[in-house]
C-alpha positions as YAML, in Angstrom:
chain: A
units: angstrom
residues:
- id: 1
  name: UNK
  ca: [54.23, 80.25, 101.75]
- id: 2
  name: UNK
  ca: [57.91, 79.15, 101.61]
- id: 3
  name: UNK
  ca: [60.61, 81.04, 99.72]
- id: 4
  name: UNK
  ca: [63.31, 78.36, 99.52]
- id: 5
  name: UNK
  ca: [63.06, 74.60, 100.06]
- id: 6
  name: UNK
  ca: [66.08, 72.41, 100.66]
- id: 7
  name: UNK
  ca: [65.68, 68.83, 99.53]
- id: 8
  name: UNK
  ca: [68.36, 66.45, 100.86]
- id: 9
  name: UNK
  ca: [68.52, 63.33, 98.71]
- id: 10
  name: UNK
  ca: [70.44, 60.06, 98.87]
- id: 11
  name: UNK
  ca: [68.74, 57.78, 96.33]
- id: 12
  name: UNK
  ca: [66.65, 55.99, 98.95]
- id: 13
  name: UNK
  ca: [62.91, 55.23, 98.65]
- id: 14
  name: UNK
  ca: [62.01, 57.76, 101.32]
- id: 15
  name: UNK
  ca: [64.15, 60.45, 99.64]
- id: 16
  name: UNK
  ca: [62.19, 59.71, 96.47]
- id: 17
  name: UNK
  ca: [58.96, 60.32, 98.37]
- id: 18
  name: UNK
  ca: [60.41, 63.62, 99.61]
- id: 19
  name: UNK
  ca: [61.13, 64.52, 95.97]
- id: 20
  name: UNK
  ca: [57.40, 64.02, 95.23]
- id: 21
  name: UNK
  ca: [56.49, 66.33, 98.11]
- id: 22
  name: UNK
  ca: [58.94, 69.00, 96.95]
- id: 23
  name: UNK
  ca: [57.62, 68.82, 93.39]
- id: 24
  name: UNK
  ca: [54.08, 69.24, 94.73]
- id: 25
  name: UNK
  ca: [55.18, 72.28, 96.77]
- id: 26
  name: UNK
  ca: [56.94, 73.74, 93.74]
- id: 27
  name: UNK
  ca: [53.79, 73.31, 91.64]
- id: 28
  name: UNK
  ca: [51.55, 74.76, 94.35]
- id: 29
  name: UNK
  ca: [53.85, 77.73, 94.97]
- id: 30
  name: UNK
  ca: [55.54, 78.53, 91.61]
- id: 31
  name: UNK
  ca: [57.86, 81.24, 92.99]
- id: 32
  name: UNK
  ca: [59.45, 78.93, 95.53]
- id: 33
  name: UNK
  ca: [63.11, 78.09, 94.95]
- id: 34
  name: UNK
  ca: [64.10, 74.46, 95.47]
- id: 35
  name: UNK
  ca: [67.62, 73.17, 95.99]
- id: 36
  name: UNK
  ca: [68.33, 69.43, 95.97]
- id: 37
  name: UNK
  ca: [71.47, 68.50, 97.86]
- id: 38
  name: UNK
  ca: [73.45, 65.26, 98.00]
- id: 39
  name: UNK
  ca: [75.80, 65.28, 100.99]
- id: 40
  name: UNK
  ca: [79.00, 63.23, 100.57]
- id: 41
  name: UNK
  ca: [81.05, 61.94, 103.45]
- id: 42
  name: UNK
  ca: [84.60, 62.04, 102.07]
- id: 43
  name: UNK
  ca: [86.11, 60.93, 105.33]
- id: 44
  name: UNK
  ca: [84.91, 57.37, 106.09]
- id: 45
  name: UNK
  ca: [88.51, 56.10, 105.97]
- id: 46
  name: UNK
  ca: [89.94, 58.86, 108.20]
- id: 47
  name: UNK
  ca: [90.57, 56.53, 111.12]
- id: 48
  name: UNK
  ca: [91.78, 53.60, 108.98]
- id: 49
  name: UNK
  ca: [95.22, 55.06, 108.33]
- id: 50
  name: UNK
  ca: [97.34, 55.46, 105.20]
- id: 51
  name: UNK
  ca: [97.08, 51.77, 104.28]
- id: 52
  name: UNK
  ca: [93.54, 52.44, 102.99]
- id: 53
  name: UNK
  ca: [94.39, 55.34, 100.64]
- id: 54
  name: UNK
  ca: [93.68, 53.19, 97.59]
- id: 55
  name: UNK
  ca: [90.30, 52.14, 99.00]
- id: 56
  name: UNK
  ca: [89.48, 55.79, 99.75]
- id: 57
  name: UNK
  ca: [90.18, 56.79, 96.14]
- id: 58
  name: UNK
  ca: [87.81, 54.08, 94.89]
- id: 59
  name: UNK
  ca: [85.19, 55.06, 97.46]
- id: 60
  name: UNK
  ca: [85.34, 58.75, 96.50]
- id: 61
  name: UNK
  ca: [85.01, 57.92, 92.83]
- id: 62
  name: UNK
  ca: [82.01, 55.64, 93.44]
- id: 63
  name: UNK
  ca: [80.20, 58.00, 95.78]
- id: 64
  name: UNK
  ca: [80.68, 60.96, 93.43]
- id: 65
  name: UNK
  ca: [79.29, 58.90, 90.53]
- id: 66
  name: UNK
  ca: [76.31, 57.86, 92.65]
- id: 67
  name: UNK
  ca: [75.64, 61.45, 93.70]
- id: 68
  name: UNK
  ca: [75.72, 62.60, 90.06]
- id: 69
  name: UNK
  ca: [73.39, 59.80, 88.97]
- id: 70
  name: UNK
  ca: [70.87, 60.51, 91.77]
- id: 71
  name: UNK
  ca: [70.96, 64.27, 91.17]
- id: 72
  name: UNK
  ca: [70.44, 63.81, 87.44]
- id: 73
  name: UNK
  ca: [67.38, 61.58, 88.11]
- id: 74
  name: UNK
  ca: [65.94, 64.15, 90.49]
- id: 75
  name: UNK
  ca: [66.52, 67.01, 88.01]
- id: 76
  name: UNK
  ca: [64.72, 64.98, 85.34]
- id: 77
  name: UNK
  ca: [61.75, 64.31, 87.65]
- id: 78
  name: UNK
  ca: [61.42, 68.01, 88.38]
- id: 79
  name: UNK
  ca: [61.78, 68.90, 84.69]
- id: 80
  name: UNK
  ca: [59.06, 66.38, 83.76]
- id: 81
  name: UNK
  ca: [56.70, 68.23, 86.09]
- id: 82
  name: UNK
  ca: [57.72, 71.71, 84.90]
- id: 83
  name: UNK
  ca: [59.31, 72.66, 88.24]
- id: 84
  name: UNK
  ca: [62.75, 74.24, 88.47]
- id: 85
  name: UNK
  ca: [65.34, 72.78, 90.85]
- id: 86
  name: UNK
  ca: [68.97, 73.57, 91.53]
- id: 87
  name: UNK
  ca: [71.15, 70.57, 92.35]
- id: 88
  name: UNK
  ca: [74.33, 70.65, 94.45]
- id: 89
  name: UNK
  ca: [76.75, 68.20, 96.00]
- id: 90
  name: UNK
  ca: [78.64, 69.07, 99.22]
- id: 91
  name: UNK
  ca: [81.18, 67.29, 101.35]
- id: 92
  name: UNK
  ca: [80.58, 67.08, 105.12]
- id: 93
  name: UNK
  ca: [81.98, 65.04, 107.95]
- id: 94
  name: UNK
  ca: [78.39, 64.28, 109.00]
- id: 95
  name: UNK
  ca: [75.44, 64.26, 106.64]
- id: 96
  name: UNK
  ca: [73.11, 66.05, 109.04]
- id: 97
  name: UNK
  ca: [75.66, 68.83, 109.50]
- id: 98
  name: UNK
  ca: [76.07, 69.21, 105.74]
- id: 99
  name: UNK
  ca: [72.28, 69.56, 105.38]
- id: 100
  name: UNK
  ca: [72.10, 72.23, 108.07]
- id: 101
  name: UNK
  ca: [75.07, 74.13, 106.60]
- id: 102
  name: UNK
  ca: [73.56, 74.16, 103.09]
- id: 103
  name: UNK
  ca: [70.18, 75.24, 104.46]
- id: 104
  name: UNK
  ca: [71.93, 78.18, 106.14]
- id: 105
  name: UNK
  ca: [73.95, 79.02, 102.99]
- id: 106
  name: UNK
  ca: [70.96, 79.10, 100.63]
- id: 107
  name: UNK
  ca: [68.60, 80.67, 103.15]
- id: 108
  name: UNK
  ca: [66.13, 77.77, 103.07]
- id: 109
  name: UNK
  ca: [63.06, 78.25, 105.21]
- id: 110
  name: UNK
  ca: [61.91, 74.62, 104.82]
- id: 111
  name: UNK
  ca: [63.75, 71.28, 104.60]
- id: 112
  name: UNK
  ca: [61.84, 68.36, 103.08]
- id: 113
  name: UNK
  ca: [63.57, 65.04, 103.61]
- id: 114
  name: UNK
  ca: [62.91, 61.34, 103.89]
- id: 115
  name: UNK
  ca: [63.28, 59.25, 107.00]
- id: 116
  name: UNK
  ca: [64.78, 55.80, 106.77]
- id: 117
  name: UNK
  ca: [62.71, 54.61, 109.69]
- id: 118
  name: UNK
  ca: [65.48, 52.82, 111.54]
- id: 119
  name: UNK
  ca: [64.41, 51.12, 114.75]
- id: 120
  name: UNK
  ca: [65.93, 49.50, 117.80]
- id: 121
  name: UNK
  ca: [69.64, 48.75, 117.87]
- id: 122
  name: UNK
  ca: [70.21, 49.95, 114.28]
- id: 123
  name: UNK
  ca: [68.84, 53.41, 115.23]
- id: 124
  name: UNK
  ca: [70.86, 53.40, 118.44]
- id: 125
  name: UNK
  ca: [74.11, 52.49, 116.67]
- id: 126
  name: UNK
  ca: [73.68, 54.52, 113.47]
- id: 127
  name: UNK
  ca: [71.54, 57.35, 114.69]
- id: 128
  name: UNK
  ca: [69.06, 59.16, 112.54]
- id: 129
  name: UNK
  ca: [70.06, 61.91, 110.08]
- id: 130
  name: UNK
  ca: [66.49, 63.14, 110.05]
- id: 131
  name: UNK
  ca: [66.38, 63.22, 113.83]
- id: 132
  name: UNK
  ca: [69.57, 65.23, 114.03]
- id: 133
  name: UNK
  ca: [68.39, 67.67, 111.33]
- id: 134
  name: UNK
  ca: [65.14, 68.24, 113.23]
- id: 135
  name: UNK
  ca: [66.94, 68.80, 116.49]
- id: 136
  name: UNK
  ca: [69.55, 71.21, 115.05]
- id: 137
  name: UNK
  ca: [67.56, 73.07, 112.39]
- id: 138
  name: UNK
  ca: [66.47, 76.67, 112.90]
- id: 139
  name: UNK
  ca: [63.77, 76.29, 110.27]
- id: 140
  name: UNK
  ca: [60.79, 74.05, 109.54]
- id: 141
  name: UNK
  ca: [61.50, 70.43, 108.60]
- id: 142
  name: UNK
  ca: [59.04, 68.13, 106.84]
- id: 143
  name: UNK
  ca: [59.96, 64.45, 107.33]
- id: 144
  name: UNK
  ca: [58.44, 62.08, 104.79]
- id: 145
  name: UNK
  ca: [57.96, 58.51, 105.98]
- id: 146
  name: UNK
  ca: [57.61, 55.39, 103.85]
- id: 147
  name: UNK
  ca: [53.94, 54.53, 103.40]
- id: 148
  name: UNK
  ca: [52.82, 58.03, 104.32]
...
């Protein structure tokens, strides 16, 4: 059915639910490739100026450690179910853009991702990565919601 699934992860509960869906797809369609991706934003201090260089170094170290931890957990979950997954980390100025770029690079024909379910002002101020991926993707996107 699908040849290559991209699974964006961030350690959230809804991303964990998306992992479950991707594992199920991998079990149902054994020839399907699955790539888990953790997108890092290495530029959150870009507008803060040079005074925050030390903070940026600490941030980059922490976010890289978190990405490695989350990817290792995901790889273990896949291995426990006998499903193969490739795990990658990429840097992008916007998470949604990083997801789209990796989907293009690996030739994914499906993206399975969690939605954080932001509402009201929080959604207006922060936007929705899932919403942006859906609106910019040139492939199918399966959004997994909490409680679904």
